[in-house]
């Protein structure tokens, strides 16, 4: 995973070890073709630049411009790298000629050509994928080629769609995911509790961590970067959507409704004033892009639409749609008081929801007290209580051990001074109401912000979660 540490006023790169090792393995071949994609600001370019250190490399950042201008700029990159001044005056009209110039430069040396934001190039040069297909198939590329892009839609279409010219040609395709929780603690020199609170706002996007580091406190960073019309991240979701969705207004509207509590398909459809069937495609798109997730209870088929809840998957986006969008008019007018009140009233509750997700992620596939568990989920539903009356119960964390002997049931709290014995007794009472729980040995666990005042031993604290997620 990508880690940034403080070095003066900048963060320096260490990590993404598995990704770097894959890039190095490809580099050690005679020639290779690597594709890297992922959402904007996730660290693709930083990873590439780390990989290129001490290598002969041609790095070209594509932009939205005419094909002729792109060729001219790439020729300029080649001219500066090779110190061939004649190339700066040359006019190229054929991509093959330009790629051949790179191949001819010191043919005995290993070289890397990186085209960053490749989709911009394809928009102006639709024949380029077919040109590259020919070069790859005929083994005319005598160097390492790395193509990178932020538009997940286009990158998928260019390399993973079976009808695309470049389908099946890449030696390695890497989709960069956001960085996991433990590394924000090291990047910003935080204790475990503060790491969770910061992660609940910034998520695993390294550029956001850099912006946070430039401010003295989380509160200062919020007002400077997000809760101000001049903030770097004030329009961030729109910028992210521009890469991958056609109807930005509808997409943002759906996200707004979900972010403010409309989680069932019927609720979202009612607020959008549209039939539910019209929303299946945009919702699936947002899930595929990693902005939404579908929440279904433990033990229920994920295709069960009746039980499904839609939640914002990315912490930064969840924060934005809960605190920024409903308060835009106040932000535009520079009115701080209403927003301060909203943060005071609801930020702890918001962090609590992110804490729940982190706890489920930490349990999933992990060894917890000597037992390995499968996918952890929530569970909610109606059961018959001790008086044979219907009762709505909910579990924040529920996971089955891989050997199917144990059922972990968990309660998550982001408050202080909890009564551990009382919470555990209530967890066991609720678990005893579940018919399917009788097949297991039930393991009650408390996921708490602070150690419980009665010192019980089934508490999992922030430092434990950070350790589990390494």
Short mmCIF file of N, CA and C in Angstrom, two decimals, residues 190-344:
data_model
loop_
_atom_site.label_atom_id
_atom_site.label_comp_id
_atom_site.label_asym_id
_atom_site.label_seq_id
_atom_site.Cartn_x
_atom_site.Cartn_y
_atom_site.Cartn_z
N UNK A 190 -0.48 9.96 13.78
CA UNK A 190 -1.68 10.00 14.62
C UNK A 190 -1.72 8.80 15.56
N UNK A 191 -2.49 8.92 16.65
CA UNK A 191 -2.81 7.72 17.40
C UNK A 191 -3.96 7.01 16.69
N UNK A 192 -4.28 5.81 17.12
CA UNK A 192 -5.26 4.98 16.41
C UNK A 192 -6.64 5.64 16.37
N UNK A 193 -7.05 6.25 17.48
CA UNK A 193 -8.38 6.86 17.54
C UNK A 193 -8.49 8.02 16.55
N UNK A 194 -7.46 8.89 16.53
CA UNK A 194 -7.49 10.01 15.60
C UNK A 194 -7.35 9.56 14.16
N UNK A 195 -6.63 8.46 13.94
CA UNK A 195 -6.50 7.92 12.59
C UNK A 195 -7.86 7.53 12.04
N UNK A 196 -8.68 6.93 12.88
CA UNK A 196 -10.03 6.53 12.45
C UNK A 196 -10.89 7.74 12.17
N UNK A 197 -10.80 8.77 13.00
CA UNK A 197 -11.59 9.99 12.77
C UNK A 197 -11.16 10.69 11.49
N UNK A 198 -9.85 10.74 11.24
CA UNK A 198 -9.36 11.36 10.00
C UNK A 198 -9.75 10.53 8.78
N UNK A 199 -9.63 9.21 8.90
CA UNK A 199 -9.97 8.33 7.77
C UNK A 199 -11.45 8.44 7.43
N UNK A 200 -12.28 8.67 8.45
CA UNK A 200 -13.72 8.81 8.22
C UNK A 200 -14.03 10.00 7.33
N UNK A 201 -13.13 10.99 7.29
CA UNK A 201 -13.33 12.17 6.45
C UNK A 201 -12.61 12.04 5.11
N UNK A 202 -11.33 11.65 5.15
CA UNK A 202 -10.50 11.68 3.94
C UNK A 202 -10.47 10.36 3.19
N UNK A 203 -10.83 9.26 3.84
CA UNK A 203 -10.75 7.97 3.19
C UNK A 203 -9.31 7.61 2.86
N UNK A 204 -9.12 6.78 1.84
CA UNK A 204 -7.79 6.29 1.50
C UNK A 204 -7.19 6.94 0.28
N UNK A 205 -7.48 8.22 0.06
CA UNK A 205 -6.98 8.93 -1.13
C UNK A 205 -5.78 9.80 -0.74
N UNK A 206 -4.59 9.46 -1.22
CA UNK A 206 -3.37 10.14 -0.75
C UNK A 206 -3.34 11.64 -0.96
N UNK A 207 -3.92 12.12 -2.06
CA UNK A 207 -3.91 13.57 -2.29
C UNK A 207 -4.68 14.30 -1.19
N UNK A 208 -5.75 13.70 -0.70
CA UNK A 208 -6.50 14.32 0.40
C UNK A 208 -5.65 14.36 1.67
N UNK A 209 -4.85 13.33 1.87
CA UNK A 209 -3.96 13.32 3.04
C UNK A 209 -2.96 14.46 2.97
N UNK A 210 -2.44 14.71 1.78
CA UNK A 210 -1.49 15.82 1.61
C UNK A 210 -2.15 17.15 1.97
N UNK A 211 -3.37 17.35 1.49
CA UNK A 211 -4.09 18.59 1.79
C UNK A 211 -4.35 18.70 3.29
N UNK A 212 -4.67 17.59 3.93
CA UNK A 212 -4.90 17.60 5.37
C UNK A 212 -3.61 17.95 6.12
N UNK A 213 -2.50 17.41 5.67
CA UNK A 213 -1.23 17.62 6.37
C UNK A 213 -0.81 19.08 6.38
N UNK A 214 -1.27 19.83 5.38
CA UNK A 214 -0.88 21.24 5.29
C UNK A 214 -1.59 22.13 6.30
N UNK A 215 -2.55 21.58 7.04
CA UNK A 215 -3.29 22.35 8.04
C UNK A 215 -2.96 21.84 9.44
N UNK A 216 -3.20 22.68 10.44
CA UNK A 216 -2.82 22.34 11.81
C UNK A 216 -3.73 21.33 12.48
N UNK A 217 -4.97 21.24 12.04
CA UNK A 217 -5.93 20.35 12.70
C UNK A 217 -6.95 19.86 11.68
N UNK A 218 -7.70 18.83 12.07
CA UNK A 218 -8.77 18.34 11.21
C UNK A 218 -9.78 19.44 10.94
N UNK A 219 -10.15 20.18 11.96
CA UNK A 219 -11.14 21.24 11.80
C UNK A 219 -10.65 22.29 10.81
N UNK A 220 -9.38 22.72 10.95
CA UNK A 220 -8.82 23.71 10.01
C UNK A 220 -8.83 23.16 8.58
N UNK A 221 -8.48 21.88 8.44
CA UNK A 221 -8.43 21.27 7.11
C UNK A 221 -9.82 21.20 6.48
N UNK A 222 -10.83 20.91 7.29
CA UNK A 222 -12.20 20.86 6.78
C UNK A 222 -12.62 22.22 6.23
N UNK A 223 -12.38 23.27 7.02
CA UNK A 223 -12.81 24.61 6.59
C UNK A 223 -11.98 25.12 5.42
N UNK A 224 -10.73 24.75 5.37
CA UNK A 224 -9.86 25.24 4.31
C UNK A 224 -10.12 24.53 2.98
N UNK A 225 -10.35 23.21 3.03
CA UNK A 225 -10.40 22.41 1.80
C UNK A 225 -11.80 22.04 1.32
N UNK A 226 -12.76 21.91 2.25
CA UNK A 226 -14.06 21.36 1.87
C UNK A 226 -15.20 22.35 2.13
N UNK A 227 -15.19 23.00 3.29
CA UNK A 227 -16.33 23.82 3.70
C UNK A 227 -16.17 25.28 3.32
N UNK A 228 -15.51 25.50 2.19
CA UNK A 228 -15.30 26.85 1.66
C UNK A 228 -15.46 26.83 0.16
N UNK A 229 -16.07 27.87 -0.40
CA UNK A 229 -16.26 27.90 -1.86
C UNK A 229 -14.92 27.90 -2.59
N UNK A 230 -13.87 28.36 -1.93
CA UNK A 230 -12.54 28.36 -2.56
C UNK A 230 -11.72 27.12 -2.19
N UNK A 231 -12.34 26.19 -1.47
CA UNK A 231 -11.63 24.98 -1.06
C UNK A 231 -11.27 24.10 -2.25
N UNK A 232 -10.11 23.50 -2.18
CA UNK A 232 -9.63 22.63 -3.26
C UNK A 232 -10.61 21.49 -3.54
N UNK A 233 -11.30 21.01 -2.51
CA UNK A 233 -12.17 19.84 -2.65
C UNK A 233 -13.66 20.21 -2.64
N UNK A 234 -13.97 21.49 -2.73
CA UNK A 234 -15.38 21.91 -2.63
C UNK A 234 -16.23 21.33 -3.77
N UNK A 235 -15.66 21.20 -4.95
CA UNK A 235 -16.39 20.64 -6.10
C UNK A 235 -15.86 19.26 -6.48
N UNK A 236 -15.21 18.58 -5.55
CA UNK A 236 -14.51 17.33 -5.87
C UNK A 236 -15.41 16.24 -6.47
N UNK A 237 -16.59 15.94 -5.91
CA UNK A 237 -17.40 14.87 -6.52
C UNK A 237 -17.74 15.13 -7.98
N UNK A 238 -18.04 16.39 -8.32
CA UNK A 238 -18.35 16.71 -9.72
C UNK A 238 -17.15 16.41 -10.61
N UNK A 239 -15.96 16.74 -10.14
CA UNK A 239 -14.76 16.47 -10.93
C UNK A 239 -14.57 14.96 -11.12
N UNK A 240 -14.87 14.19 -10.08
CA UNK A 240 -14.75 12.73 -10.19
C UNK A 240 -15.77 12.17 -11.17
N UNK A 241 -17.00 12.69 -11.11
CA UNK A 241 -18.05 12.19 -12.00
C UNK A 241 -17.77 12.53 -13.46
N UNK A 242 -17.09 13.66 -13.70
CA UNK A 242 -16.82 14.06 -15.08
C UNK A 242 -16.02 13.02 -15.83
N UNK A 243 -15.24 12.23 -15.12
CA UNK A 243 -14.44 11.19 -15.77
C UNK A 243 -15.27 10.02 -16.28
N UNK A 244 -16.43 9.78 -15.64
CA UNK A 244 -17.08 8.49 -15.88
C UNK A 244 -18.58 8.47 -16.09
N UNK A 245 -19.29 9.56 -15.83
CA UNK A 245 -20.74 9.52 -16.00
C UNK A 245 -21.20 10.61 -16.96
N UNK A 246 -22.28 10.32 -17.68
CA UNK A 246 -22.80 11.29 -18.65
C UNK A 246 -23.70 12.32 -17.99
N UNK A 247 -24.63 11.85 -17.15
CA UNK A 247 -25.59 12.75 -16.51
C UNK A 247 -25.10 13.06 -15.09
N UNK A 248 -24.27 14.09 -14.98
CA UNK A 248 -23.66 14.43 -13.70
C UNK A 248 -24.71 14.92 -12.71
N UNK A 249 -25.68 15.68 -13.18
CA UNK A 249 -26.71 16.22 -12.29
C UNK A 249 -27.52 15.10 -11.66
N UNK A 250 -27.94 14.14 -12.47
CA UNK A 250 -28.73 13.02 -11.94
C UNK A 250 -27.89 12.19 -10.97
N UNK A 251 -26.63 11.96 -11.33
CA UNK A 251 -25.75 11.17 -10.48
C UNK A 251 -25.57 11.83 -9.12
N UNK A 252 -25.31 13.14 -9.14
CA UNK A 252 -25.10 13.87 -7.88
C UNK A 252 -26.39 13.92 -7.06
N UNK A 253 -27.52 13.99 -7.74
CA UNK A 253 -28.82 14.01 -7.05
C UNK A 253 -29.04 12.69 -6.32
N UNK A 254 -28.77 11.58 -7.00
CA UNK A 254 -28.92 10.26 -6.38
C UNK A 254 -28.00 10.15 -5.17
N UNK A 255 -26.75 10.58 -5.32
CA UNK A 255 -25.80 10.52 -4.21
C UNK A 255 -26.28 11.38 -3.04
N UNK A 256 -26.87 12.53 -3.35
CA UNK A 256 -27.36 13.43 -2.29
C UNK A 256 -28.47 12.76 -1.49
N UNK A 257 -29.41 12.12 -2.17
CA UNK A 257 -30.52 11.47 -1.47
C UNK A 257 -30.01 10.32 -0.60
N UNK A 258 -29.09 9.53 -1.14
CA UNK A 258 -28.54 8.41 -0.36
C UNK A 258 -27.74 8.94 0.83
N UNK A 259 -26.96 10.00 0.59
CA UNK A 259 -26.14 10.57 1.64
C UNK A 259 -26.93 11.16 2.78
N UNK A 260 -28.18 11.52 2.51
CA UNK A 260 -29.02 12.11 3.57
C UNK A 260 -30.11 11.15 4.03
N UNK A 261 -29.91 9.83 3.78
CA UNK A 261 -30.75 8.85 4.44
C UNK A 261 -31.74 8.06 3.62
N UNK A 262 -31.83 8.31 2.32
CA UNK A 262 -32.72 7.50 1.47
C UNK A 262 -31.91 6.30 0.99
N UNK A 263 -32.05 5.16 1.66
CA UNK A 263 -31.18 4.02 1.37
C UNK A 263 -31.87 2.88 0.62
N UNK A 264 -33.19 2.86 0.64
CA UNK A 264 -33.92 1.81 -0.09
C UNK A 264 -34.22 2.30 -1.50
N UNK A 265 -34.27 1.36 -2.44
CA UNK A 265 -34.53 1.72 -3.83
C UNK A 265 -35.83 2.50 -3.96
N UNK A 266 -36.86 2.07 -3.24
CA UNK A 266 -38.16 2.74 -3.33
C UNK A 266 -38.08 4.18 -2.84
N UNK A 267 -37.28 4.41 -1.78
CA UNK A 267 -37.12 5.78 -1.24
C UNK A 267 -36.38 6.67 -2.23
N UNK A 268 -35.33 6.12 -2.82
CA UNK A 268 -34.54 6.90 -3.78
C UNK A 268 -35.41 7.25 -4.99
N UNK A 269 -36.16 6.26 -5.48
CA UNK A 269 -37.03 6.49 -6.64
C UNK A 269 -38.09 7.54 -6.34
N UNK A 270 -38.67 7.48 -5.13
CA UNK A 270 -39.71 8.45 -4.76
C UNK A 270 -39.14 9.86 -4.74
N UNK A 271 -37.93 10.03 -4.19
CA UNK A 271 -37.34 11.37 -4.13
C UNK A 271 -36.94 11.87 -5.51
N UNK A 272 -36.51 10.93 -6.38
CA UNK A 272 -36.15 11.31 -7.75
C UNK A 272 -37.38 11.50 -8.63
N UNK A 273 -38.53 11.07 -8.10
CA UNK A 273 -39.79 11.13 -8.86
C UNK A 273 -39.66 10.34 -10.17
N UNK A 274 -39.08 9.15 -10.05
CA UNK A 274 -38.89 8.27 -11.21
C UNK A 274 -39.23 6.84 -10.83
N UNK A 275 -39.62 6.01 -11.80
CA UNK A 275 -39.82 4.59 -11.50
C UNK A 275 -38.50 3.96 -11.05
N UNK A 276 -38.58 3.01 -10.15
CA UNK A 276 -37.38 2.35 -9.64
C UNK A 276 -36.57 1.70 -10.76
N UNK A 277 -37.27 1.22 -11.80
CA UNK A 277 -36.58 0.55 -12.91
C UNK A 277 -35.63 1.49 -13.64
N UNK A 278 -35.92 2.80 -13.59
CA UNK A 278 -35.04 3.77 -14.27
C UNK A 278 -33.72 3.99 -13.54
N UNK A 279 -33.67 3.53 -12.29
CA UNK A 279 -32.49 3.81 -11.48
C UNK A 279 -31.50 2.65 -11.41
N UNK A 280 -31.90 1.50 -11.92
CA UNK A 280 -31.02 0.33 -11.78
C UNK A 280 -29.68 0.55 -12.47
N UNK A 281 -29.70 1.15 -13.65
CA UNK A 281 -28.43 1.35 -14.37
C UNK A 281 -27.52 2.38 -13.69
N UNK A 282 -28.03 3.59 -13.36
CA UNK A 282 -27.13 4.54 -12.68
C UNK A 282 -26.63 4.06 -11.33
N UNK A 283 -27.46 3.31 -10.60
CA UNK A 283 -27.00 2.78 -9.31
C UNK A 283 -25.89 1.74 -9.51
N UNK A 284 -26.07 0.87 -10.49
CA UNK A 284 -25.04 -0.13 -10.78
C UNK A 284 -23.74 0.54 -11.21
N UNK A 285 -23.87 1.60 -12.01
CA UNK A 285 -22.69 2.34 -12.45
C UNK A 285 -21.92 2.89 -11.26
N UNK A 286 -22.64 3.48 -10.30
CA UNK A 286 -21.99 4.07 -9.12
C UNK A 286 -21.36 2.99 -8.24
N UNK A 287 -21.96 1.81 -8.21
CA UNK A 287 -21.36 0.69 -7.47
C UNK A 287 -20.08 0.23 -8.17
N UNK A 288 -20.14 0.10 -9.49
CA UNK A 288 -18.97 -0.33 -10.26
C UNK A 288 -17.80 0.65 -10.10
N UNK A 289 -18.11 1.93 -9.99
CA UNK A 289 -17.08 2.96 -9.85
C UNK A 289 -16.53 3.05 -8.43
N UNK A 290 -17.18 2.35 -7.50
CA UNK A 290 -16.71 2.35 -6.11
C UNK A 290 -17.26 3.47 -5.25
N UNK A 291 -18.27 4.19 -5.75
CA UNK A 291 -18.84 5.29 -4.98
C UNK A 291 -20.01 4.84 -4.11
N UNK A 292 -20.71 3.80 -4.54
CA UNK A 292 -21.81 3.24 -3.75
C UNK A 292 -21.52 1.78 -3.44
N UNK A 293 -22.22 1.26 -2.42
CA UNK A 293 -22.18 -0.17 -2.14
C UNK A 293 -23.59 -0.63 -1.78
N UNK A 294 -23.83 -1.91 -1.99
CA UNK A 294 -25.14 -2.50 -1.70
C UNK A 294 -25.01 -3.27 -0.39
N UNK A 295 -25.83 -2.90 0.57
CA UNK A 295 -25.77 -3.50 1.90
C UNK A 295 -26.94 -4.47 2.06
N UNK A 296 -26.64 -5.76 2.24
CA UNK A 296 -27.69 -6.75 2.50
C UNK A 296 -27.33 -7.48 3.79
N UNK A 297 -28.32 -7.95 4.54
CA UNK A 297 -28.02 -8.60 5.82
C UNK A 297 -27.20 -9.88 5.64
N UNK A 298 -26.45 -10.22 6.67
CA UNK A 298 -25.70 -11.47 6.72
C UNK A 298 -26.64 -12.64 6.41
N UNK A 299 -26.18 -13.55 5.55
CA UNK A 299 -26.95 -14.74 5.24
C UNK A 299 -27.99 -14.57 4.15
N UNK A 300 -28.14 -13.35 3.64
CA UNK A 300 -29.12 -13.09 2.58
C UNK A 300 -28.40 -12.96 1.25
N UNK A 301 -28.98 -13.53 0.18
CA UNK A 301 -28.40 -13.44 -1.15
C UNK A 301 -28.27 -11.96 -1.55
N UNK A 302 -27.11 -11.57 -2.05
CA UNK A 302 -26.88 -10.18 -2.40
C UNK A 302 -27.77 -9.70 -3.54
N UNK A 303 -28.38 -10.63 -4.26
CA UNK A 303 -29.30 -10.23 -5.34
C UNK A 303 -30.70 -9.92 -4.83
N UNK A 304 -30.92 -10.12 -3.54
CA UNK A 304 -32.24 -9.88 -2.95
C UNK A 304 -32.49 -8.38 -2.85
N UNK A 305 -33.24 -7.84 -3.81
CA UNK A 305 -33.47 -6.40 -3.88
C UNK A 305 -34.31 -5.89 -2.71
N UNK A 306 -35.21 -6.72 -2.18
CA UNK A 306 -36.10 -6.26 -1.12
C UNK A 306 -35.34 -5.90 0.15
N UNK A 307 -34.27 -6.61 0.41
CA UNK A 307 -33.50 -6.37 1.62
C UNK A 307 -32.33 -5.41 1.42
N UNK A 308 -32.09 -4.99 0.18
CA UNK A 308 -30.90 -4.19 -0.12
C UNK A 308 -31.04 -2.75 0.36
N UNK A 309 -29.94 -2.23 0.89
CA UNK A 309 -29.82 -0.82 1.21
C UNK A 309 -28.62 -0.27 0.44
N UNK A 310 -28.77 0.93 -0.09
CA UNK A 310 -27.66 1.57 -0.81
C UNK A 310 -26.97 2.55 0.12
N UNK A 311 -25.65 2.43 0.20
CA UNK A 311 -24.85 3.30 1.06
C UNK A 311 -23.69 3.88 0.24
N UNK A 312 -23.23 5.07 0.62
CA UNK A 312 -22.05 5.64 -0.02
C UNK A 312 -20.82 4.90 0.49
N UNK A 313 -20.04 4.37 -0.43
CA UNK A 313 -18.93 3.49 -0.06
C UNK A 313 -17.68 4.25 0.34
N UNK A 314 -17.45 5.40 -0.28
CA UNK A 314 -16.22 6.15 -0.07
C UNK A 314 -16.38 7.13 1.08
N UNK A 315 -15.49 7.11 2.09
CA UNK A 315 -15.67 7.99 3.25
C UNK A 315 -15.74 9.47 2.89
N UNK A 316 -14.84 9.94 2.01
CA UNK A 316 -14.87 11.36 1.66
C UNK A 316 -16.21 11.75 1.03
N UNK A 317 -16.69 10.91 0.11
CA UNK A 317 -17.96 11.20 -0.56
C UNK A 317 -19.12 11.17 0.44
N UNK A 318 -19.06 10.23 1.39
CA UNK A 318 -20.11 10.15 2.41
C UNK A 318 -20.13 11.43 3.25
N UNK A 319 -18.94 11.90 3.65
CA UNK A 319 -18.86 13.15 4.41
C UNK A 319 -19.41 14.31 3.58
N UNK A 320 -19.01 14.38 2.33
CA UNK A 320 -19.40 15.48 1.45
C UNK A 320 -20.92 15.57 1.30
N UNK A 321 -21.54 14.42 1.06
CA UNK A 321 -22.99 14.45 0.81
C UNK A 321 -23.80 14.57 2.09
N UNK A 322 -23.19 14.32 3.23
CA UNK A 322 -23.92 14.54 4.48
C UNK A 322 -23.76 15.96 5.00
N UNK A 323 -22.58 16.55 4.82
CA UNK A 323 -22.31 17.84 5.46
C UNK A 323 -22.18 19.01 4.48
N UNK A 324 -21.74 18.75 3.25
CA UNK A 324 -21.53 19.86 2.31
C UNK A 324 -22.80 20.17 1.52
N UNK A 325 -23.34 19.15 0.86
CA UNK A 325 -24.48 19.40 -0.04
C UNK A 325 -25.68 20.03 0.68
N UNK A 326 -26.11 19.54 1.86
CA UNK A 326 -27.26 20.19 2.52
C UNK A 326 -26.97 21.61 2.99
N UNK A 327 -25.70 21.98 3.08
CA UNK A 327 -25.33 23.30 3.60
C UNK A 327 -24.70 24.21 2.56
N UNK A 328 -24.89 23.89 1.29
CA UNK A 328 -24.22 24.67 0.23
C UNK A 328 -24.60 26.15 0.28
N UNK A 329 -25.86 26.45 0.53
CA UNK A 329 -26.27 27.86 0.54
C UNK A 329 -25.54 28.63 1.64
N UNK A 330 -25.36 27.99 2.81
CA UNK A 330 -24.63 28.65 3.89
C UNK A 330 -23.15 28.82 3.53
N UNK A 331 -22.58 27.78 2.89
CA UNK A 331 -21.17 27.85 2.50
C UNK A 331 -20.97 28.96 1.48
N UNK A 332 -21.88 29.05 0.51
CA UNK A 332 -21.78 30.09 -0.52
C UNK A 332 -21.82 31.48 0.09
N UNK A 333 -22.58 31.66 1.16
CA UNK A 333 -22.70 32.96 1.83
C UNK A 333 -21.64 33.17 2.90
N UNK A 334 -20.82 32.15 3.13
CA UNK A 334 -19.78 32.27 4.15
C UNK A 334 -20.31 32.24 5.57
N UNK A 335 -21.47 31.59 5.77
CA UNK A 335 -22.07 31.50 7.11
C UNK A 335 -21.56 30.24 7.82
N UNK A 336 -20.74 30.40 8.82
CA UNK A 336 -20.13 29.25 9.49
C UNK A 336 -21.02 28.63 10.56
N UNK A 337 -21.82 29.44 11.25
CA UNK A 337 -22.55 28.94 12.42
C UNK A 337 -23.43 27.73 12.13
N UNK A 338 -24.27 27.75 11.07
CA UNK A 338 -25.12 26.57 10.82
C UNK A 338 -24.31 25.31 10.55
N UNK A 339 -23.16 25.47 9.88
CA UNK A 339 -22.34 24.30 9.56
C UNK A 339 -21.64 23.79 10.82
N UNK A 340 -21.17 24.71 11.65
CA UNK A 340 -20.56 24.32 12.92
C UNK A 340 -21.56 23.55 13.78
N UNK A 341 -22.81 24.02 13.77
CA UNK A 341 -23.84 23.31 14.54
C UNK A 341 -24.07 21.91 13.99
N UNK A 342 -24.09 21.79 12.65
CA UNK A 342 -24.29 20.47 12.02
C UNK A 342 -23.14 19.52 12.39
N UNK A 343 -21.91 20.04 12.36
CA UNK A 343 -20.76 19.21 12.72
C UNK A 343 -20.80 18.81 14.18
N UNK A 344 -21.14 19.75 15.04
CA UNK A 344 -21.22 19.45 16.48
C UNK A 344 -22.28 18.39 16.76
#
